[in-house]
Coordinates of C-alpha atoms and ligand atoms in Angstrom, one line a residue:
X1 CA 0.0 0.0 0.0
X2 CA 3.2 2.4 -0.5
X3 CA 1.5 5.8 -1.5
X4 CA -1.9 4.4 -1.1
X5 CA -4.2 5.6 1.8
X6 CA -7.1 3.6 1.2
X7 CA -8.3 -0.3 -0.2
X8 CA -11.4 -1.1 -0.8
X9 CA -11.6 -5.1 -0.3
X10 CA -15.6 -5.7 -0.6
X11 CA -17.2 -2.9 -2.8
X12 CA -20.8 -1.8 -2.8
X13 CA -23.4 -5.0 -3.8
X14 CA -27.0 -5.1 -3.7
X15 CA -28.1 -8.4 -1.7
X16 CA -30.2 -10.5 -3.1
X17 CA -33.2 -9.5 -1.5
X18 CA -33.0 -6.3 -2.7
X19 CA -32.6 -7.0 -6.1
X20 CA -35.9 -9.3 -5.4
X21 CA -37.9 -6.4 -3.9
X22 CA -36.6 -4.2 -7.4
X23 CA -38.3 -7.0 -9.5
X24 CA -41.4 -6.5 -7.2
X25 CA -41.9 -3.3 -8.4
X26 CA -45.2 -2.5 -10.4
X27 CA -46.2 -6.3 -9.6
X28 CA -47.2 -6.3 -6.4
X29 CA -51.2 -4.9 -6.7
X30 CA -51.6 -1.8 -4.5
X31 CA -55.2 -3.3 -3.2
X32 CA -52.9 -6.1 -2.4
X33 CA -53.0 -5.7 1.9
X34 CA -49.2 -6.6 2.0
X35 CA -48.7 -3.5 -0.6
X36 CA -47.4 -0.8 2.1
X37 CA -45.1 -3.2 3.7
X38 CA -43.7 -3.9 0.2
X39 CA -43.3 -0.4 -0.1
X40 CA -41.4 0.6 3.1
X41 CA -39.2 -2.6 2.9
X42 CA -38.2 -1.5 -0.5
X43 CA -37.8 2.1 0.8
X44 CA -35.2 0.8 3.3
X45 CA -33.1 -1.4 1.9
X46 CA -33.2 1.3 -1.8
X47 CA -32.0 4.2 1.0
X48 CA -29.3 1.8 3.0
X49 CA -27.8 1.1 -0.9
X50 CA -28.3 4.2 -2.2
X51 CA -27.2 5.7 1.7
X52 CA -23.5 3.5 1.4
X53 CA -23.0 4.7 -2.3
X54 CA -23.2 8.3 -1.0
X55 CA -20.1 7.9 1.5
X56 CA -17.7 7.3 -1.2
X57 CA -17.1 11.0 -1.9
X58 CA -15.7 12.0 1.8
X59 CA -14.2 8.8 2.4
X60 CA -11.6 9.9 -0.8
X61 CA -10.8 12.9 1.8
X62 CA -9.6 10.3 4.0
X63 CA -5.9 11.0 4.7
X64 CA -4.7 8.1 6.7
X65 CA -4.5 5.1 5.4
X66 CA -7.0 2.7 5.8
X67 CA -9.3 -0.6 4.0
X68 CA -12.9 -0.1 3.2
X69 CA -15.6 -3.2 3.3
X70 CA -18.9 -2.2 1.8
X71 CA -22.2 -4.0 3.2
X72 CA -20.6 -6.9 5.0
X73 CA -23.3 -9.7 6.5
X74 CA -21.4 -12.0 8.8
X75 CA -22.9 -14.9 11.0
X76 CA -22.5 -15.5 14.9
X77 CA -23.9 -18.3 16.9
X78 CA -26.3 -18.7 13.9
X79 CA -27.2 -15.5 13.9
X80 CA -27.0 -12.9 11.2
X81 CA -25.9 -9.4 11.6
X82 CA -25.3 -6.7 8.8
X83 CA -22.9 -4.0 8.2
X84 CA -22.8 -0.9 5.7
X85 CA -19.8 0.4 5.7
X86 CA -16.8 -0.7 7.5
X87 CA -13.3 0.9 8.0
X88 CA -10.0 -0.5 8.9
X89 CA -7.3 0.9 10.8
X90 CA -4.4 -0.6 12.5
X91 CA -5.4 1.5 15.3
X92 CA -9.3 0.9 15.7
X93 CA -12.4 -0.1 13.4
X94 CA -15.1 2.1 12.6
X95 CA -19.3 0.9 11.4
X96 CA -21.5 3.1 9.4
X97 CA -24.4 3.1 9.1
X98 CA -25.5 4.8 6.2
X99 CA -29.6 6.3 5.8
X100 CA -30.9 8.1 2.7
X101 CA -33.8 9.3 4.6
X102 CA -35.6 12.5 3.2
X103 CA -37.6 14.9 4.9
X104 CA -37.5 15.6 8.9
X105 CA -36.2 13.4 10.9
X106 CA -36.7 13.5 14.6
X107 CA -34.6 11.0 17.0
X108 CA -35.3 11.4 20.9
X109 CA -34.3 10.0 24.1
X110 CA -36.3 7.0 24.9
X111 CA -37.6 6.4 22.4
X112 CA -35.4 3.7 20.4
X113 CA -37.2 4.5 17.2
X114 CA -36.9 8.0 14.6
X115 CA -39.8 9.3 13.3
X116 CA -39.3 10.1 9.7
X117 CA -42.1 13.3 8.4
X118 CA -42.5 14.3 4.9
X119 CA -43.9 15.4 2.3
X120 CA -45.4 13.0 -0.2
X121 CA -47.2 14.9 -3.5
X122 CA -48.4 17.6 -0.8
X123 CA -49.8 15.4 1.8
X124 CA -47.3 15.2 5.5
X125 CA -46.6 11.6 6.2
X126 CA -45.0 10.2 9.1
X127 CA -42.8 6.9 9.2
X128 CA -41.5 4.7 11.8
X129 CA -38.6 3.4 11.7
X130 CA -35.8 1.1 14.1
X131 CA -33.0 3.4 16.0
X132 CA -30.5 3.6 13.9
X133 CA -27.8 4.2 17.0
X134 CA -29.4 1.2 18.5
X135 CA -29.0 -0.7 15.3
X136 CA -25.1 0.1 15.0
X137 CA -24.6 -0.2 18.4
X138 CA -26.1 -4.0 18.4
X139 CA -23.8 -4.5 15.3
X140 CA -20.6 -3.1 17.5
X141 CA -21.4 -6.0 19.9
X142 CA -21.8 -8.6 17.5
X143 CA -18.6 -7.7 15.1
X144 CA -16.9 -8.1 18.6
X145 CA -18.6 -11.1 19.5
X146 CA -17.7 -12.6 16.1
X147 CA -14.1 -11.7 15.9
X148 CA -13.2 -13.0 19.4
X149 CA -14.7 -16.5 17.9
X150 CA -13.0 -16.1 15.0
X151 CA -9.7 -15.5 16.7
X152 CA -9.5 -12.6 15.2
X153 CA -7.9 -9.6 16.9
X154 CA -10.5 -7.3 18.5
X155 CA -9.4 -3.6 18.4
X156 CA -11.5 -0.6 19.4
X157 CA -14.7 -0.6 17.5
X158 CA -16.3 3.3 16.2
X159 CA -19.7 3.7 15.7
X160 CA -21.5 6.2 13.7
X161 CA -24.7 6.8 11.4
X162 CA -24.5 9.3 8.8
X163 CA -27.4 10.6 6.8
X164 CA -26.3 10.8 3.3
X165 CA -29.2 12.7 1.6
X166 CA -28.6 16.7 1.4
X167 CA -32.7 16.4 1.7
X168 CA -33.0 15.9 5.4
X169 CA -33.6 17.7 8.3
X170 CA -32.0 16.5 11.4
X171 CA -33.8 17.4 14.8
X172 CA -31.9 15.7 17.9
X173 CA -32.5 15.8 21.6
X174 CA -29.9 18.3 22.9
X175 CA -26.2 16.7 23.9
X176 CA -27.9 13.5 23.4
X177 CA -25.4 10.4 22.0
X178 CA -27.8 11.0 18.2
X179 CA -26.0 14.5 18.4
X180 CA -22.9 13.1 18.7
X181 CA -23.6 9.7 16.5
X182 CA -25.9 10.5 14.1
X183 CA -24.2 13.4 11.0
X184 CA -25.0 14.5 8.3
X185 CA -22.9 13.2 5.1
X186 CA -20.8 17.2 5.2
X187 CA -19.4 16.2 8.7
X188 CA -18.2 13.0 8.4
X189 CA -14.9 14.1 6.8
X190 CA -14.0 16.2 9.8
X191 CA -15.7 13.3 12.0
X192 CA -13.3 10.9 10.3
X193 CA -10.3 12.8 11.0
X194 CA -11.4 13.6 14.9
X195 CA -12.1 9.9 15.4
X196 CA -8.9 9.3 13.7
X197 CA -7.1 11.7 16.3
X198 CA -8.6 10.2 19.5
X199 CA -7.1 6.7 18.8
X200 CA -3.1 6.8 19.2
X201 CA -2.5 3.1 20.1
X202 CA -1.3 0.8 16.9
X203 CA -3.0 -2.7 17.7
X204 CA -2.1 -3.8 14.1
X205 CA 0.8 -3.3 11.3
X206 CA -0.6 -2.0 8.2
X207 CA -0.4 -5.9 6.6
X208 CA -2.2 -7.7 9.4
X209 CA -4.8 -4.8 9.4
X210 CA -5.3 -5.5 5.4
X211 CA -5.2 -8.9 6.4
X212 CA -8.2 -8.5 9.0
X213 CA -10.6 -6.6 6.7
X214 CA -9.8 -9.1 3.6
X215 CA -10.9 -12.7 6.2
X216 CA -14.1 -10.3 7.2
X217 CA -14.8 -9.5 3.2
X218 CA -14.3 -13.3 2.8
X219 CA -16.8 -14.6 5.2
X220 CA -19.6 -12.3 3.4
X221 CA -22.9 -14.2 3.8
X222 CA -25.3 -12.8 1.4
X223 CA -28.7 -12.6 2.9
X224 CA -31.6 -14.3 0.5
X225 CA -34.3 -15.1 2.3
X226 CA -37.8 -16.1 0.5
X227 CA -39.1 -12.8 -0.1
X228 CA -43.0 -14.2 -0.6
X229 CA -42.7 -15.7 3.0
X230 CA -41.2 -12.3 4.4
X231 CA -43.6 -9.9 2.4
X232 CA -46.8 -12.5 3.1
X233 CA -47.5 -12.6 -1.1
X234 CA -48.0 -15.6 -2.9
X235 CA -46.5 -16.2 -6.1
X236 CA -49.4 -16.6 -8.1
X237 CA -50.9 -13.3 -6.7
X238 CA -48.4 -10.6 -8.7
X239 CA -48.5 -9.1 -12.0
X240 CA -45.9 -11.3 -14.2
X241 CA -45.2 -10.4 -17.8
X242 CA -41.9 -8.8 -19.4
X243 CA -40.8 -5.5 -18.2
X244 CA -39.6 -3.0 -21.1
X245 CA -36.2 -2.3 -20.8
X246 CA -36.8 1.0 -21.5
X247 CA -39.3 2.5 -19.7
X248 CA -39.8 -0.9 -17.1
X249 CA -43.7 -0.5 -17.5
X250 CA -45.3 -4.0 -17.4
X251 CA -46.4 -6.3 -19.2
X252 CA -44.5 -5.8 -22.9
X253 CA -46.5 -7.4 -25.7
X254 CA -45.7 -10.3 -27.6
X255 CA -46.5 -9.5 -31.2
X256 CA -45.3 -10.3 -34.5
X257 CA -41.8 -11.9 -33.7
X258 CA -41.1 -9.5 -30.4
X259 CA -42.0 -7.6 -28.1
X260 CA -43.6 -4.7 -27.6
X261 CA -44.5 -1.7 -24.9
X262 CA -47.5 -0.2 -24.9
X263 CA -46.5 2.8 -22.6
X264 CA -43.2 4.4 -25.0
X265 CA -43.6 2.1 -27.9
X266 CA -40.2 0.1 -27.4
X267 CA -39.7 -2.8 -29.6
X268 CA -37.4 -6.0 -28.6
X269 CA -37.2 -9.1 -29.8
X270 CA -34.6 -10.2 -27.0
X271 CA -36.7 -8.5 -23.4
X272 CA -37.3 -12.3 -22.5
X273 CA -33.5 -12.3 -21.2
X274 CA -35.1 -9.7 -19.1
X275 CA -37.5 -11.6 -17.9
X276 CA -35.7 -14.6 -17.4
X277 CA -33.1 -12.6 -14.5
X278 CA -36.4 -11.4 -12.8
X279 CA -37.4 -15.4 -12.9
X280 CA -34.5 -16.3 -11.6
X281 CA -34.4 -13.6 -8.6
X282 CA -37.7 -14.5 -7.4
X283 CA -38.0 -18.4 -8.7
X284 CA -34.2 -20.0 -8.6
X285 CA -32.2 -21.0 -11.3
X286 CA -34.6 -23.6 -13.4
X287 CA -37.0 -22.9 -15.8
X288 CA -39.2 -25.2 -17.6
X289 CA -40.9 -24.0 -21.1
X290 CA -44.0 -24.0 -19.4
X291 CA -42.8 -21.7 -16.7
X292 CA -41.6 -19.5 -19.4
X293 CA -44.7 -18.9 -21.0
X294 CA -46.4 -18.0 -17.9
X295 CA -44.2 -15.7 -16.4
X296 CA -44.0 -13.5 -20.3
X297 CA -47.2 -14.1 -21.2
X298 CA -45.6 -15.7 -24.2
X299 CA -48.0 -18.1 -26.1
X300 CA -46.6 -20.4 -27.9
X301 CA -44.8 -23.5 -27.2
X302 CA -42.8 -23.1 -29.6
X303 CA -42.3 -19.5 -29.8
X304 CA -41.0 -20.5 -25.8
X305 CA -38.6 -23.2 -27.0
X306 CA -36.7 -21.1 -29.6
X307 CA -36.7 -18.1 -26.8
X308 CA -34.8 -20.7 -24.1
X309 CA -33.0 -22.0 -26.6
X310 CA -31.4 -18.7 -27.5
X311 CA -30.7 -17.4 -24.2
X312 CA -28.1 -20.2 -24.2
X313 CA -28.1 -21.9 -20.7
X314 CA -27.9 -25.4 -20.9
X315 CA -30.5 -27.7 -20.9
X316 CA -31.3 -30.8 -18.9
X317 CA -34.3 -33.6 -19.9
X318 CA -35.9 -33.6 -23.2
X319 CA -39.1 -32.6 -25.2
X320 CA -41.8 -31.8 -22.2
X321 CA -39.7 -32.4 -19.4
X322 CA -37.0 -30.4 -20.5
X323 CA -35.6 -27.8 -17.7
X324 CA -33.1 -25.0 -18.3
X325 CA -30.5 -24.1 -15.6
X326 CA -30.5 -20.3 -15.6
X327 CA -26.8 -19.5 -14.3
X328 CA -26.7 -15.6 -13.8
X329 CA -24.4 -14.1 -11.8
X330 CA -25.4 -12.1 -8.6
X331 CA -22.3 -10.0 -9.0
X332 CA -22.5 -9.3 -12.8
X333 CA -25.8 -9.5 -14.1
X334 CA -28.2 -7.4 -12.1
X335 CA -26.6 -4.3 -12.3
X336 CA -29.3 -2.5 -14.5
X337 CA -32.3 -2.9 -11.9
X338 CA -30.7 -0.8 -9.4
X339 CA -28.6 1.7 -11.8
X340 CA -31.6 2.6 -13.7
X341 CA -33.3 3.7 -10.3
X342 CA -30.1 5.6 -9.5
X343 CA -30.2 7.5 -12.7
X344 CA -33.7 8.4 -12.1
X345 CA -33.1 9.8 -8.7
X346 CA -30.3 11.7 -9.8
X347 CA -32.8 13.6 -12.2
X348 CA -35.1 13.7 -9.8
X349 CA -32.5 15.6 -7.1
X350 CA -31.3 17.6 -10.3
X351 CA -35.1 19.0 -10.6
X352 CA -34.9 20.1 -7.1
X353 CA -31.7 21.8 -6.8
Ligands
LIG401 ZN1 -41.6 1.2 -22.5

């Protein structure tokens, strides 16, 4: 690391689950009475992503060195516990917890929960959400926990929550510990370099510090849990059909050798591919022809066949039976359901300011 200040050894990823609640969206029916929990589950997990992209910016200020792990789930006694952001110094570690809240944002003593207030198309609407201290704090213990079974050398752990969106409005209880843990995304470079002062002890060389953050990036568990189960939705009960790559309205038209959207007129004759990563997301990784035709509202048998065929993934059984193993990559291949919603709420920030 000669010259270098800082490593990042696990970048930014979007777990599973979120990229499952992304292909939710438009097919989960608004009457539907699991809609709003949809919604706010989506909200969260969108603003902790969008909240740990944000920190990248002041973290380049950072002039000592130190390694970077982005959204780190580990598991203790069976238990899982998540992380945002984590930084490694040979001197201490320090968790973020990153929010993209918007609107005003009240935390109080006592409470253990932040009430969120704003405005929605001119209507005032309050949300309830966890303690975000509480939340890093309980992550502090458990990091600790897990190290000391992993054997791993436990330094002093930092914990602080920052609220990346220049939107927000941040009302603390006076010299409460939300004044001092809870900043807004302008402080934490001079938070960084204050935390940085306070710790003078070197528990680690540089190496065994790198080494440290590169077994915690290697024990990564990403989380997938059944998202139907979690959300109380069954399968058969959300709109399926191909979403247009353009625009993402549902359900694309199958007409005259491809498809077609009836919101902004897109034609494709290749959107199954599409439809076949949302499949996989929320079904697994086979896919019979059958399958295929109800989840794109595709037709034919046929039609089906030559679409699987084309996507290329191999194919086990014959004739009716015949099952194709989908074998996307979580890393590589889902990329475009959450940058397309960044791109749009960077326009949409641009309108505002
Ligand atoms: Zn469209």
């Amino acid at each position: 690391m000669k010259g270098l200040m800082r490593l990042i050894l696990k970048n930014h990823s979007h777990s599973p689950f979120h990229l499952q609640l992304e292909v939710l969206e438009g097919r989960v029916p608004p009457q539907h009475s699991s809609f709003n929990k949809y919604e706010k589950t989506l909200y969260q997990e969108r603003s902790g992503y969008f909240g740990e992209r944000a920190l990248d910016y002041p973290f380049r200020k950072i002039q000592f060195p130190h390694f970077v792990t982005h959204h780190t789930r580990l598991e203790v006694n069976h238990l899982n516990f998540q992380m945002d952001t984590n930084l490694w110094t040979p001197r201490y570690d320090l968790i973020i917890e990153a929010k993209d809240y918007t609107g005003h944002i009240s935390l109080r003593d006592g409470f253990n929960q932040i009430i969120q207030q704003k405005d929605v198309n001119g209507q005032m609407v309050t949300n309830v959400y966890d303690d975000p201290v509480l939340q890093v704090e309980e992550q502090k213990l458990q990091l600790e926990l897990w190290l000391e079974t992993q054997g791993m050398p436990v330094l002093p752990i930092e914990t602080l929550v920052v609220m990346t969106n220049p939107r927000v409005i941040l009302d603390a209880t006076p010299n409460s510990l939300y004044q001092e843990k809870v900043i807004p995304l302008s402080k934490l470079a001079s938070k960084l370099r204050e935390i940085n002062q306070h710790y003078t002890h070197e528990h680690l060389t540089l190496a065994e510090t790198r080494r440290l953050a590169s077994y915690v990036a290697s024990q990564h568990k990403p989380w997938k849990p059944n998202v139907f189960q979690r959300l109380g939705i069954g399968p058969g009960e959300i709109r399926r059909g191909v979403r247009c790559p353009s625009c993402r309205t549902l359900p694309m038209k199958w007409e005259r050798l491809r498809f077609e959207c009836s919101a902004c007129g897109m034609r494709s004759a290749d959107a199954y591919v599409g439809a076949l990563k949302e499949f996989f997301l929320l079904f697994g990784d086979q896919i019979t022809n059958r399958q295929f035709r109800w989840w794109t509202g595709v037709g034919s048998e046929s039609t089906a066949k030559k679409q699987l065929r084309r996507s290329g993934f191999n194919r086990v059984g014959d004739k009716r039976t015949a099952i194709y193993k989908l074998n996307f990559n979580y890393d590589e291949d889902f990329d475009e359901f959450v940058r397309w919603k960044q791109a749009d709420k960077f326009r949409k920030r641009a309108l505002i300011f």
